[in-house]
Tab-separated table of C-alpha atoms in Angstrom:
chain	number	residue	atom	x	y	z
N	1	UNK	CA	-22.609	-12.487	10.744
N	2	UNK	CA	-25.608	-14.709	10.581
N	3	UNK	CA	-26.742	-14.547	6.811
N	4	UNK	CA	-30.770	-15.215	7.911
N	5	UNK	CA	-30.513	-12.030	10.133
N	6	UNK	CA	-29.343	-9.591	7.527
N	7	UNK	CA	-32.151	-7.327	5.873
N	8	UNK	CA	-31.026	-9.109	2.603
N	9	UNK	CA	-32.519	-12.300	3.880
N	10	UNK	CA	-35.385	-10.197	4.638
N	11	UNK	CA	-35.910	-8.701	1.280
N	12	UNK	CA	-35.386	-12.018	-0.455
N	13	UNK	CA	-38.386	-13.232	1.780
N	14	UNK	CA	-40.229	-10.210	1.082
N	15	UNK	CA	-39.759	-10.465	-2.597
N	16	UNK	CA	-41.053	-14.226	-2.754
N	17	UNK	CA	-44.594	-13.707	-1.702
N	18	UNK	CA	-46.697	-11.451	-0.835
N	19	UNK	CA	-49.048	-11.922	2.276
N	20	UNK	CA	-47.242	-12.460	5.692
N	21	UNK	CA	-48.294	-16.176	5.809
N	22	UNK	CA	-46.861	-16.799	2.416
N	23	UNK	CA	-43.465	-14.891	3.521
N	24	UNK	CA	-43.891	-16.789	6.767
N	25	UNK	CA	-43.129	-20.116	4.093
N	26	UNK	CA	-41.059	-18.577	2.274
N	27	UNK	CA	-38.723	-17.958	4.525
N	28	UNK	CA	-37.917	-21.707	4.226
N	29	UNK	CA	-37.852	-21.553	0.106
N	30	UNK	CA	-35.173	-18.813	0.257
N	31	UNK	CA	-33.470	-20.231	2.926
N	32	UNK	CA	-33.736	-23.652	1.059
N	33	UNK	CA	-32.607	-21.967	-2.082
N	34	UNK	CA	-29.453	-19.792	-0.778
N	35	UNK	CA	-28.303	-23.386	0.565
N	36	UNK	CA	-28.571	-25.005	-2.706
N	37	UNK	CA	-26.363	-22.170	-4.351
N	38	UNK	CA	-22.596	-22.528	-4.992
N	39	UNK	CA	-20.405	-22.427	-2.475
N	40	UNK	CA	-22.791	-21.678	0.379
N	41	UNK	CA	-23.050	-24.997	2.034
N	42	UNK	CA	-19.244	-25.283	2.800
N	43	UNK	CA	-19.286	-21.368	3.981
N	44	UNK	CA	-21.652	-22.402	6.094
N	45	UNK	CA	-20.278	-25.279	7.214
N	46	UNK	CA	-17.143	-22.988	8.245
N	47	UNK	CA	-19.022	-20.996	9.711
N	48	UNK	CA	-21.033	-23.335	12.099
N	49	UNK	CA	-17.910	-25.289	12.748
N	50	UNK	CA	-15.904	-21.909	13.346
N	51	UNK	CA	-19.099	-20.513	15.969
N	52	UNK	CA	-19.162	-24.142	17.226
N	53	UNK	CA	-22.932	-22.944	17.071
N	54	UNK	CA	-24.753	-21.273	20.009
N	55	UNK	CA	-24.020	-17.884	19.416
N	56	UNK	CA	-26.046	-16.727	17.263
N	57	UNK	CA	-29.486	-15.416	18.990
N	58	UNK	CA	-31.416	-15.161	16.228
N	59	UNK	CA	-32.802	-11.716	17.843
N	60	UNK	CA	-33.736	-9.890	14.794
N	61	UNK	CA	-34.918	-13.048	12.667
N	62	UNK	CA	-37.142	-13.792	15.811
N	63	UNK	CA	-38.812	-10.354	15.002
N	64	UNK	CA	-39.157	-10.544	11.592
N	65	UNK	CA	-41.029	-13.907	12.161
N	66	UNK	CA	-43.356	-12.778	14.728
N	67	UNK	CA	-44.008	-9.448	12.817
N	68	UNK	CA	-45.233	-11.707	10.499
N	69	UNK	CA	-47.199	-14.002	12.381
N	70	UNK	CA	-48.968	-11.443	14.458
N	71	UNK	CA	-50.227	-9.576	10.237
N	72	UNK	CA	-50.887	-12.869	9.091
N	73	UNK	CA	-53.576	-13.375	12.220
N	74	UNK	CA	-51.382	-16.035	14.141
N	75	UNK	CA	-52.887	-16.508	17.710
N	76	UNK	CA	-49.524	-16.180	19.678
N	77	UNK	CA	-47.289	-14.917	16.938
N	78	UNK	CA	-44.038	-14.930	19.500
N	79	UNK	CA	-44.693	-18.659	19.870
N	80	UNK	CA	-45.151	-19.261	16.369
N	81	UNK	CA	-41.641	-17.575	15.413
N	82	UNK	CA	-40.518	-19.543	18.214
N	83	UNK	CA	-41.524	-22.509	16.448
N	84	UNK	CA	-40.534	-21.217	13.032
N	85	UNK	CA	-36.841	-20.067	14.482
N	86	UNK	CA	-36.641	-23.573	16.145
N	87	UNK	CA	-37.327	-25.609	13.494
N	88	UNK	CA	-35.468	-23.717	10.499
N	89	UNK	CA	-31.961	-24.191	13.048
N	90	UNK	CA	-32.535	-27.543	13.456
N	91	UNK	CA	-33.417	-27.736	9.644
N	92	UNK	CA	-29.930	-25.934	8.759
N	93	UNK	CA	-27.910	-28.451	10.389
N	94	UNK	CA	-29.709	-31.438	9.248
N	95	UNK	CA	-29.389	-30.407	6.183
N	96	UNK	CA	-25.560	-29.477	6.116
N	97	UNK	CA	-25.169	-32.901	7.787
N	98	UNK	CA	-27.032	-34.788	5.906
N	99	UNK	CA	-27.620	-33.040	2.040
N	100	UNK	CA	-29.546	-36.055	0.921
N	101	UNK	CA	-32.468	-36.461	3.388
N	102	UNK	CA	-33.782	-33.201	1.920
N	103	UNK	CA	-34.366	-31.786	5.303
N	104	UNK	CA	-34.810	-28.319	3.904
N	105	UNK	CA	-38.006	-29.424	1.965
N	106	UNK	CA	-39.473	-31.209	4.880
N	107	UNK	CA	-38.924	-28.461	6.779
N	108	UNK	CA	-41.240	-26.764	4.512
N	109	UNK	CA	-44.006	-29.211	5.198
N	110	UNK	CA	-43.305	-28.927	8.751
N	111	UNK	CA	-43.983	-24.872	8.724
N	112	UNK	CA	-47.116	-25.358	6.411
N	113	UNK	CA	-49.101	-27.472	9.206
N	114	UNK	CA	-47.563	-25.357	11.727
N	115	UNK	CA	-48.440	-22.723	10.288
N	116	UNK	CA	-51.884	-23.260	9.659
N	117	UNK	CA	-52.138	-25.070	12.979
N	118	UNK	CA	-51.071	-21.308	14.577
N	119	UNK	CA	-54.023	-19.543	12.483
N	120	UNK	CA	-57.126	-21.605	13.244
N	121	UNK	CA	-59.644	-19.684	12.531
N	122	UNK	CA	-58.139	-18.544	8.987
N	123	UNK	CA	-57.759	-22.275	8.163
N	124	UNK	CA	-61.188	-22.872	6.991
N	125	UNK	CA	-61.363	-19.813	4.835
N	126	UNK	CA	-58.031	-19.892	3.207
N	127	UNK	CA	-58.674	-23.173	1.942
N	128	UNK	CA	-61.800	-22.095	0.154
N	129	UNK	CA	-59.426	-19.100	-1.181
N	130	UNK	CA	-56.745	-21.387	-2.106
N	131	UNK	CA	-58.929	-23.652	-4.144
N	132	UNK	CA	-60.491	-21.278	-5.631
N	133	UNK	CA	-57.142	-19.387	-6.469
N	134	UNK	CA	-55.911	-22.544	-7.328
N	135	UNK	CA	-58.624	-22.774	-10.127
N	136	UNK	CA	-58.415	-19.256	-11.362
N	137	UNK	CA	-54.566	-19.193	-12.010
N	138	UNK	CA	-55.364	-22.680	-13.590
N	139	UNK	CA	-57.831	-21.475	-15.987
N	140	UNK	CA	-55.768	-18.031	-16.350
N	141	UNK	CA	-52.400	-20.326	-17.423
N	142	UNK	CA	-54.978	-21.665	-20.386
N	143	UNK	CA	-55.903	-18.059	-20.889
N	144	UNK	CA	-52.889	-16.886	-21.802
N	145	UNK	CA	-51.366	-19.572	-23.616
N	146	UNK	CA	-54.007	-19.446	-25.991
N	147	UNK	CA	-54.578	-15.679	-26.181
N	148	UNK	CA	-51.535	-13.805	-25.008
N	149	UNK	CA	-52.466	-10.266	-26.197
N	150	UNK	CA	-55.973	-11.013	-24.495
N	151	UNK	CA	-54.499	-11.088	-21.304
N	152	UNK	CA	-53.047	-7.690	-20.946
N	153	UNK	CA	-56.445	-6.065	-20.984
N	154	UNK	CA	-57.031	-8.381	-17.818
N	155	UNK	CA	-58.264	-6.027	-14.294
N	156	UNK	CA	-55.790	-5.104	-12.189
N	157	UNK	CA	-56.391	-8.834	-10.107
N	158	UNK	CA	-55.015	-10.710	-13.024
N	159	UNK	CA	-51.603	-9.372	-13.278
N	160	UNK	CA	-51.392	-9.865	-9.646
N	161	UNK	CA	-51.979	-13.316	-10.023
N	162	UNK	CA	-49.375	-13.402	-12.787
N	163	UNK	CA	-46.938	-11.578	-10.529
N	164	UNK	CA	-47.259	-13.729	-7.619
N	165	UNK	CA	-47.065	-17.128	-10.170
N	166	UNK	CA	-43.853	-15.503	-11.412
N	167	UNK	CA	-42.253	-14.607	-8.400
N	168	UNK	CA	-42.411	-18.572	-7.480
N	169	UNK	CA	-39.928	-19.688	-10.071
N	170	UNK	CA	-37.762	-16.400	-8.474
N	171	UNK	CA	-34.079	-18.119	-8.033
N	172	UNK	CA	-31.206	-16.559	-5.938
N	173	UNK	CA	-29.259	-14.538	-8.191
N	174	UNK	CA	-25.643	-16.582	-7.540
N	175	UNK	CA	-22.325	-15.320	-7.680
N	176	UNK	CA	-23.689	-11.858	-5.859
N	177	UNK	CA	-22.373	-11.423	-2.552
N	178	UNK	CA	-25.654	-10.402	-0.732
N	179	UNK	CA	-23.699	-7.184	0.892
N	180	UNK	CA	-23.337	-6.138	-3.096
N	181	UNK	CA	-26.820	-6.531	-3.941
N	182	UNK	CA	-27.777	-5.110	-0.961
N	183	UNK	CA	-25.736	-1.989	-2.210
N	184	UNK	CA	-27.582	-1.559	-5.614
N	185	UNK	CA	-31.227	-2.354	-3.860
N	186	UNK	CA	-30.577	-0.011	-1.346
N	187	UNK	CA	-29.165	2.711	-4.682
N	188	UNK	CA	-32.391	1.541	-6.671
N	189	UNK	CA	-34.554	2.584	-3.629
N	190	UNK	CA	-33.017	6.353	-3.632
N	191	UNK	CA	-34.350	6.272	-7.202
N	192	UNK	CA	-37.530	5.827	-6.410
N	193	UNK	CA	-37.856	8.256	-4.035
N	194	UNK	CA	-35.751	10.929	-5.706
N	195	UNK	CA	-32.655	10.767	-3.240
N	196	UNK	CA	-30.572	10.539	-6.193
N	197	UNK	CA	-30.291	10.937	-9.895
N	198	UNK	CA	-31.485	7.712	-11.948
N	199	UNK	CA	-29.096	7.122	-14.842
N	200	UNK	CA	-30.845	6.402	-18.253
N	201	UNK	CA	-30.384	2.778	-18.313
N	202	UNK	CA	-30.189	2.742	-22.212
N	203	UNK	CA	-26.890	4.716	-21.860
N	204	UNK	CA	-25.401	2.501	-19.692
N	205	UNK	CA	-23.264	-0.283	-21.412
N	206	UNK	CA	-25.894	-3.248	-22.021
N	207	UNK	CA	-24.126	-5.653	-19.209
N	208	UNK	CA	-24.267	-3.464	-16.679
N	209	UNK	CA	-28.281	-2.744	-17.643
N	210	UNK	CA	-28.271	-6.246	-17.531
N	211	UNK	CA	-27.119	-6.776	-14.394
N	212	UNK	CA	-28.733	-4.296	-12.854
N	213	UNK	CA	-32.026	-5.244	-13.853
N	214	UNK	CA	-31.193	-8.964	-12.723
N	215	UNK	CA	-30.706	-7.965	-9.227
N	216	UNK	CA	-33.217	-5.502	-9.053
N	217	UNK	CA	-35.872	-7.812	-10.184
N	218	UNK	CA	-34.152	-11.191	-8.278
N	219	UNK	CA	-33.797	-12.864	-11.267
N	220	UNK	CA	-30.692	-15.671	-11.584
N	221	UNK	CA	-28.089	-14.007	-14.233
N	222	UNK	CA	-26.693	-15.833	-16.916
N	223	UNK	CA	-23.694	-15.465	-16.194
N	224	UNK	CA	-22.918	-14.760	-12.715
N	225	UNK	CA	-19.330	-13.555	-12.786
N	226	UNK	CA	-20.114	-11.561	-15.378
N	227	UNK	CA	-22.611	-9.651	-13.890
N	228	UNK	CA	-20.562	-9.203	-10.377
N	229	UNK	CA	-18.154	-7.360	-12.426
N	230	UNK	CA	-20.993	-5.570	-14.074
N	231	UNK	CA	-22.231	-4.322	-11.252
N	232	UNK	CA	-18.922	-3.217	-10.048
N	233	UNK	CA	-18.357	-1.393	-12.318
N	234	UNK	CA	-22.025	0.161	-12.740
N	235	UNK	CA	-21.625	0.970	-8.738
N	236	UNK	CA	-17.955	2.634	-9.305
N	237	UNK	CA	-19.126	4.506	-12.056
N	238	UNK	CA	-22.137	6.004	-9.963
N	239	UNK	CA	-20.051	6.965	-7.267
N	240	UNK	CA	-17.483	8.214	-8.509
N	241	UNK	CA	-19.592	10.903	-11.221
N	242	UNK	CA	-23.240	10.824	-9.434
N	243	UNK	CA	-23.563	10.093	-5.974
N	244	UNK	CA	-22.598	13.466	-5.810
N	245	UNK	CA	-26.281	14.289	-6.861
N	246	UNK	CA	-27.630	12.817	-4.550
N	247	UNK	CA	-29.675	15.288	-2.140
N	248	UNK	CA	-30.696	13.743	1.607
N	249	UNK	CA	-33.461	16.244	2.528
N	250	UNK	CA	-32.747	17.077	6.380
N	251	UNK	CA	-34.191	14.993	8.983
N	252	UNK	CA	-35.577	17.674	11.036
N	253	UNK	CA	-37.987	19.244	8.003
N	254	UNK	CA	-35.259	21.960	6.803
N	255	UNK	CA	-34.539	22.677	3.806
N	256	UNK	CA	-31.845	25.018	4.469
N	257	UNK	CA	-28.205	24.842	2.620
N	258	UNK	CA	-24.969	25.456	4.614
N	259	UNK	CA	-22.162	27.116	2.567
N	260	UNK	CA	-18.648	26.982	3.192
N	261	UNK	CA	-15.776	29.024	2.517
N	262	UNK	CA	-13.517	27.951	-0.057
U	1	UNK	CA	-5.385	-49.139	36.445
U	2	UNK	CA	-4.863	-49.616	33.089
U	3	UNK	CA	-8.379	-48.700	32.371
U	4	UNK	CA	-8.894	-46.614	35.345
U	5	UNK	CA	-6.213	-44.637	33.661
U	6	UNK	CA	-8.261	-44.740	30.000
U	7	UNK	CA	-11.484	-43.543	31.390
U	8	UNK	CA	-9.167	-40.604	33.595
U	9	UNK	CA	-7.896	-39.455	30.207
U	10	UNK	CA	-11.443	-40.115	28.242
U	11	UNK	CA	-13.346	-38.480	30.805
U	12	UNK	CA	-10.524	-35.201	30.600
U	13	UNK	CA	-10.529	-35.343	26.942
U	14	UNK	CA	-15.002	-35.280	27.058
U	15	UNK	CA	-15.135	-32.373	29.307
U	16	UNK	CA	-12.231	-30.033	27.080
U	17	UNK	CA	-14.014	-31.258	23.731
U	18	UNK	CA	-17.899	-30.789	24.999
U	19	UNK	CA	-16.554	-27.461	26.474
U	20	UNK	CA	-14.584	-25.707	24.330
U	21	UNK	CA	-14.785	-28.204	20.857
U	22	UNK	CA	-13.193	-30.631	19.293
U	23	UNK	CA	-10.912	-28.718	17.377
U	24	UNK	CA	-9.960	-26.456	19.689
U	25	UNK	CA	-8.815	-28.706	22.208
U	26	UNK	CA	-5.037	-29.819	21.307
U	27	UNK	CA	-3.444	-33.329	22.219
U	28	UNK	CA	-1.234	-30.910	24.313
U	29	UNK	CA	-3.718	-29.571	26.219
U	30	UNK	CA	-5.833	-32.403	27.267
U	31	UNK	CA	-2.023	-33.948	28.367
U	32	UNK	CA	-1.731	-31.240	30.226
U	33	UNK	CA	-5.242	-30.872	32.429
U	34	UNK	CA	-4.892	-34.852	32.870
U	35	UNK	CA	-1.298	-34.497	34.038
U	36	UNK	CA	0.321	-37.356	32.478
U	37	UNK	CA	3.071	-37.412	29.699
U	38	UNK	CA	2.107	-36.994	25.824
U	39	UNK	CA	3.264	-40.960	25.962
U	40	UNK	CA	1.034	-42.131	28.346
U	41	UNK	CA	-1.745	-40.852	26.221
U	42	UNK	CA	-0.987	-41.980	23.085
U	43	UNK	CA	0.091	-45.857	24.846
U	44	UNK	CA	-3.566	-46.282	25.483
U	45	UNK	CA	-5.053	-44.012	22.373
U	46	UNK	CA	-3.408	-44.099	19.122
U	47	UNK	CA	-4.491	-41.190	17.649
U	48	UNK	CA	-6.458	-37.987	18.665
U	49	UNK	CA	-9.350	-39.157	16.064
U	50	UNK	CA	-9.218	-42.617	18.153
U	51	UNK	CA	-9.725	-40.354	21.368
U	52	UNK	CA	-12.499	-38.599	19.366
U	53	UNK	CA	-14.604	-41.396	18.246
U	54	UNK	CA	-14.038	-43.200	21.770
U	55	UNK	CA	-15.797	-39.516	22.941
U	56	UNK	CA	-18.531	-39.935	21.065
U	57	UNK	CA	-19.394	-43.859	21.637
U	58	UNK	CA	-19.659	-43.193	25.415
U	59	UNK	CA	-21.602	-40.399	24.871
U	60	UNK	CA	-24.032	-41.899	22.790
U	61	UNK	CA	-23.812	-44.915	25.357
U	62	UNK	CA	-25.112	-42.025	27.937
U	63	UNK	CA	-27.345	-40.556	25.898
U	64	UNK	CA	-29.150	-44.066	25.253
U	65	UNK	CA	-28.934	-44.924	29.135
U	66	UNK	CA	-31.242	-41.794	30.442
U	67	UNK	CA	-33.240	-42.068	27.672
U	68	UNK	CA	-34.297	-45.677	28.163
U	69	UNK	CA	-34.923	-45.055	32.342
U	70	UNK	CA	-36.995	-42.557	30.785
U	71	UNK	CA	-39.726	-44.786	29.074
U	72	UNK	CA	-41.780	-47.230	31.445
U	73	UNK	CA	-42.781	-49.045	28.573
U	74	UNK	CA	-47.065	-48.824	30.145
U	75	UNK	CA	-47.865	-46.229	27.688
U	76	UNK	CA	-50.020	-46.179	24.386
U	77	UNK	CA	-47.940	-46.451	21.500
U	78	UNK	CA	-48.115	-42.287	20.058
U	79	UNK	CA	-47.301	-41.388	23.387
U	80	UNK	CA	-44.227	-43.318	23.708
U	81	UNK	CA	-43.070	-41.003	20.854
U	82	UNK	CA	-43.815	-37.993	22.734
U	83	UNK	CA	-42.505	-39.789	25.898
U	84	UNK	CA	-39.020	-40.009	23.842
U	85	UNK	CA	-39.188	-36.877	22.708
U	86	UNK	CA	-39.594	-35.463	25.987
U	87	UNK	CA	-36.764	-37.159	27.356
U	88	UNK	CA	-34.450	-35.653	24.849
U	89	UNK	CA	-36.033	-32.414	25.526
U	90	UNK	CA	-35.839	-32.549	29.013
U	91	UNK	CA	-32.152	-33.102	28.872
U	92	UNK	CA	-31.666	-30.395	26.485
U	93	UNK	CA	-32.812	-28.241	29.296
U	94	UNK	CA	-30.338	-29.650	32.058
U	95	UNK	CA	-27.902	-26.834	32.662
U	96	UNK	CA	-24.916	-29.963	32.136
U	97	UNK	CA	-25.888	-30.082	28.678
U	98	UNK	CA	-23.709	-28.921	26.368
U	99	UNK	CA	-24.942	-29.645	23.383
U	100	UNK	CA	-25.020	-32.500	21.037
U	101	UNK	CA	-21.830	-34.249	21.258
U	102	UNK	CA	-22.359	-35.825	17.476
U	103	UNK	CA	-23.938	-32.486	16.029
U	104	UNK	CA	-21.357	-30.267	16.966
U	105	UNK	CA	-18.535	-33.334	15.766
U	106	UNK	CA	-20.491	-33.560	12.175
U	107	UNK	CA	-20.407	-29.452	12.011
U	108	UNK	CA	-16.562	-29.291	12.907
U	109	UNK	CA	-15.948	-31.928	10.207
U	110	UNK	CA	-17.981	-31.349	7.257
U	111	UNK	CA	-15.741	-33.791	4.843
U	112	UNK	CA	-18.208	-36.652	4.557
U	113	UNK	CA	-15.170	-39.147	4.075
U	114	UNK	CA	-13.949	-38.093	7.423
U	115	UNK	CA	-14.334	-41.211	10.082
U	116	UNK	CA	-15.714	-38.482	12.909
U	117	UNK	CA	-18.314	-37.312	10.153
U	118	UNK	CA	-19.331	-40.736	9.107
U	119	UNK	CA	-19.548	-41.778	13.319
U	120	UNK	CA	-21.978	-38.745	14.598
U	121	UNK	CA	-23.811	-39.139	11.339
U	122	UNK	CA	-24.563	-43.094	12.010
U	123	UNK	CA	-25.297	-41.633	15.853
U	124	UNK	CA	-27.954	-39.012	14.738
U	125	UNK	CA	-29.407	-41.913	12.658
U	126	UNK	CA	-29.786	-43.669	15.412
U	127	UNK	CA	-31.803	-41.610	17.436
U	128	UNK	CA	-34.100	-41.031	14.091
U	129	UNK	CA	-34.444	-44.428	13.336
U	130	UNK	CA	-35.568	-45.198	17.172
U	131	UNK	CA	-37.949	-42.720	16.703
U	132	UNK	CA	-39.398	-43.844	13.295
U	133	UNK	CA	-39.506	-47.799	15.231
U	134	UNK	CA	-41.606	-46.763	17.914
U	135	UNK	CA	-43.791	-44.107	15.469
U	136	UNK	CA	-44.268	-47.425	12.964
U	137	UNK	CA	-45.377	-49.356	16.237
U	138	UNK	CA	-48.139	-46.607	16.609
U	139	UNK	CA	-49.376	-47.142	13.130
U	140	UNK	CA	-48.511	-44.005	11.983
U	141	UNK	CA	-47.593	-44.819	7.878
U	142	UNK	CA	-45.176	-41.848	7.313
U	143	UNK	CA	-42.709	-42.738	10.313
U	144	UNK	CA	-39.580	-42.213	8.671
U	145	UNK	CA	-40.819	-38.807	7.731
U	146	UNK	CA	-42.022	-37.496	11.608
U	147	UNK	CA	-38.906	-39.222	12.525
U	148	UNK	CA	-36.826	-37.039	10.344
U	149	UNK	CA	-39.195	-34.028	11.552
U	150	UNK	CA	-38.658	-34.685	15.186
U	151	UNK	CA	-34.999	-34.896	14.972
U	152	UNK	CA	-34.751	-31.561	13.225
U	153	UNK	CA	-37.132	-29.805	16.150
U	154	UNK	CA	-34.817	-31.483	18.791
U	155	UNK	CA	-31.784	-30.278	17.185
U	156	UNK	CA	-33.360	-26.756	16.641
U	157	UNK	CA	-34.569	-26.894	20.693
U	158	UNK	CA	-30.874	-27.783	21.131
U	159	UNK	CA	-29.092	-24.942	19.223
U	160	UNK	CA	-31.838	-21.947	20.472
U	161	UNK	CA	-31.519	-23.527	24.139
U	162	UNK	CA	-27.936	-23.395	23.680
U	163	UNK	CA	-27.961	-20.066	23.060
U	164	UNK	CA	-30.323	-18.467	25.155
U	165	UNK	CA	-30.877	-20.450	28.388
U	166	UNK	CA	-34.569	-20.364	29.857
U	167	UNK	CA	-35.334	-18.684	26.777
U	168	UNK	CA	-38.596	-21.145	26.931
U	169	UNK	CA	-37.128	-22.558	23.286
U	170	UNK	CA	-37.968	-26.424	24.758
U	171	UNK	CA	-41.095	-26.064	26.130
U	172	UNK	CA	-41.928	-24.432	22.465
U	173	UNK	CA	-40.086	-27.578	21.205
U	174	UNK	CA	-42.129	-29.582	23.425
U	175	UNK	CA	-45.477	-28.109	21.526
U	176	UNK	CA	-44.058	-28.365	18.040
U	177	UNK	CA	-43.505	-32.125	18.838
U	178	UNK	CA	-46.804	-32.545	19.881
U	179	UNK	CA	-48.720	-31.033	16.858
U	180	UNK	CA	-46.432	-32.700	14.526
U	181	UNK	CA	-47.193	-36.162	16.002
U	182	UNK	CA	-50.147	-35.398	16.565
U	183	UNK	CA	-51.132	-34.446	13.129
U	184	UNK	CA	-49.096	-37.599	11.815
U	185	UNK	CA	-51.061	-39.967	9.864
C-alpha cells in the first residue's frame, strides 16, 4: 500500500498547518520528513523496485489535493493536484536516486510558485498577510522571551500564532508504524466524542502517558522503541479491560438495546 | 553475424527487461524467447549485468537520437528549453513507451555501489545537465536548479502517465514546465 494515500499521511498533513494552502505545502514537508526517517528510504526503495512503479494511481491522494486546492481558492483545483501529484512522484524518485541533490526541498520551492501561480488573485493579498504575519510572530517571539507570563493573557489570535509556529518544528514521531498510530488517533478520537471511556492518564504507568501523549500531539519520542512498546502495551491493556465500554450509538438514530439469552 | 547475432539477443533482452523488469527477467528466459543456447549468450555477453548496462547505453543512445531531430536549433534560447522538454514529454505519451529505462534500473538497484545504479544515475545526469546547458545559454542564473526541477516534473509525467494512460498527466506536465521556466530567473 502506497504510504501517501493512507489517511495517516493525511492527518500528518492536516496536523502541520492549518489553512488548505499551507497543507497544500505541507504535504511536501511531511512527505520530505517521513523520507528522512529511519529505515524508510530503503522500504521504499523495495517497494518501488518490487511495484517496478506504475501501479499506484494515486486516486485518493489526487482528492485530497484537489479538496484542498478548490478551499484554498485555486482556479482549477483538479489541475493543480495534477501538478502537485506530478511533481511530488517525480520528487520521490529523484530523491531515492539521488539523496544528495535534495530534491525533496526543491520540490518544495517548486509547489510554493506553483502554488501561488494556481491562486492569482489571492497572491497579492496573502503577501500583505504574510508580511504582516511575518512581523507579528516576530515581535510576539520578543514578547515572550522577555515576558513569558505576559503572554498567556494574549487574545485568542496569539496562541494561534503560537500554535501554528509550534506545529512547524512538528517531527515524525519514528519508530511508530503509521498503522499503530493510526490505532491510538483513531482510540483518542472516540474519547473525544464519548464512544469510549477515557482512562485517567495519571493512572496509567508514566511511559505509556508518555507515549501516548507523543503520538497524540505528533511530537518525536525520545526514545522510539520505547514508546512502540509503550503503546503496545497501553493499546492491549485498553482492549482487553475497556473497549468493552465502549458504546457505538446506532446509525439509524435508535437507541434501543438488544438482549440475548444466556 | 557476429553482431547481427548481439543486437538479436540485445534487442530480446530490451523488450523482456523494458516489459516486465530487469529483475524479473532471468538469463534463462531471455535464452529462451531468443532461441539460442545459454552459451551462445554468454560467448558474446559475459555477464547478465554486461547485458544490462549494454541495455541501457542503447537506450540512452535512442533516447538522445529523437530528442536531437526534435530541436531545429531556429528558436530563442528559453524556448529551446521548453522545446526539449516537450520532446521528452511527447515521448512519454507514445503508447511504445515504457517507461524510463534508467529510472526504473536505479529503483530496482538501490545499492549506490552497484555498476547498474552508478550507469542510469550518470544517464539521468545527463539529461539534467543538457537541460541546465541550454537554460545557462538563455541567461537564466539558477540553471542547475530548473534543470533539477524539470527532470523531477518529467519523471513525475512519466510515472502518472505510466499509470493511467490519457489520464492528461503530460499535457499538465507540459504546463508545469512552462510556469517553472517561465518564472526562472
Amino acid at each position: 500500500m502506497n504510504p501517501l494515500e493512507t489517511p495517516w499521511f493525511f492527518r500528518m498533513v492536516e496536523g502541520e498547518a492549518r489553512t488548505p494552502a499551507e497543507r497544500l505545502l505541507a504535504v511536501f514537508h511531511v512527505a520530505e520528513k517521513w523520507i528522512a526517517a529511519p529505515g524508510i528510504r530503503e522500504d521504499l526503495s523495495e517497494v518501488y523496485a518490487k511495484h517496478s512503479y506504475g501501479t499506484q494511481t494515486c486516486m485518493q491522494l489526487r482528492h485530497f489535493l484537489s479538496g484542498l486546492a478548490s478551499s484554498a481558492g485555486a482556479d482549477k483545483p483538479d489541475v493543480l493536484a495534477s501538478h502537485l501529484v506530478i511533481l511530488l512522484q517525480g520528487a520521490i524518485v529523484e530523491e531515492l536516486r539521488n539523496p544528495e541533490l535534495h530534491a525533496m526541498s526543491e520540490a518544495t520551492k517548486v509547489a510554493k510558485a506553483v502554488i501561488a501561480q494556481a491562486r492569482p488573485h489571492i497572491r497579492r493579498r496573502n503577501f500583505a498577510l504574510l508580511s504582516t504575519g511575518g512581523l507579528a510572530a516576530s515581535v510576539l517571539a520578543g514578547f515572550i522571551g522577555w515576558h513569558l507570563l505576559a503572554a498567556f493573557h494574549q487574545p485568542a489570535q496569539v496562541t494561534n500564532t503560537v500554535i501554528i509556529a509550534s506545529n512547524k518544528a512538528v517531527l515524525l514521531p519514528t519508530g511508530i508504524s503509521p498503522s499503530e498510530m493510526e490505532a491510538v488517533l483513531t482510540l483518542h478520537e472516540q474519547f473525544e466524542r464519548g464512544i469510549c471511556p477515557a482512562p485517567h492518564l495519571v493512572t496509567l504507568p508514566p511511559g505509556q502517558m508518555t507515549a501516548y501523549m507523543n503520538v497524540i500531539n505528533f511530537r518525536t519520542p525520545e526514545n522510539p522503541a520505547a514508546d512502540r512498546e509503550n503503546l503496545k502495551a497501553f493499546m492491549a491493556w485498553f482492549n482487553k479491560t475497556q473497549s468493552t465500554e465502549c458504546y457505538y450509538a446506532p446509525k439509524n438514530g435508535h437507541t434501543t438495546v438488544s438482549w440475548t439469552k444466556g | 553475424m557476429a553482431t547481427q547475432m548481439r543486437e538479436h539477443i540485445l534487442g530480446v533482452a530490451s523488450d523482456l527487461f523494458s516489459n516486465r523488469g530487469i529483475n524479473a527477467t532471468s538469463v534463462d528466459t531471455i535464452v529462451a524467447e531468443a532461441g539460442i543456447a545459454k552459451v551462445t549468450l554468454y560467448k558474446y555477453f559475459k555477464s547478465k549485468e554486461q547485458l544490462i548496462l549494454e541495455y541501457l547505453r542503447q537506450y540512452d543512445e535512442k533516447l538522445w537520437q529523437k530528442l536531437s531531430s526534435r530541436t531545429t536549433g531556429q528558436e530563442a534560447p528559453r524556448e529551446k528549453v521548453m522545446t526539449l522538454v516537450n520532446a521528452v514529454m511527447d515521448w512519454i505519451e507514445d503508447p511504445e513507451f515504457k517507461g524510463f529505462a534508467f529510472v526504473k534500473a536505479s529503483v530496482e538497484f538501490p545499492q549506490l555501489e552497484n555498476p547498474v545504479h552508478q550507469t542510469s544515475v550518470e544517464f539521468a545526469q545527463t539529461l539534467r545537465n543538457t537541460i541546465a546547458g541550454i537554460a545557462a545559454e538563455a541567461g537564466i542564473k539558477n540553471a542547475e536548479t530548473l534543470a533539477l526541477q524539470l527532470s523531477m516534473v518529467i519523471e513525475g509525467a512519466a510515472i502518472t502517465e505510466n499509470m493511467q494512460r490519457d489520464s492528461g498527466a503530460v499535457q499538465h506536465a507540459k504546463d508545469l514546465a512552462k510556469i517553472l521556466i517561465d518564472t526562472a530567473k
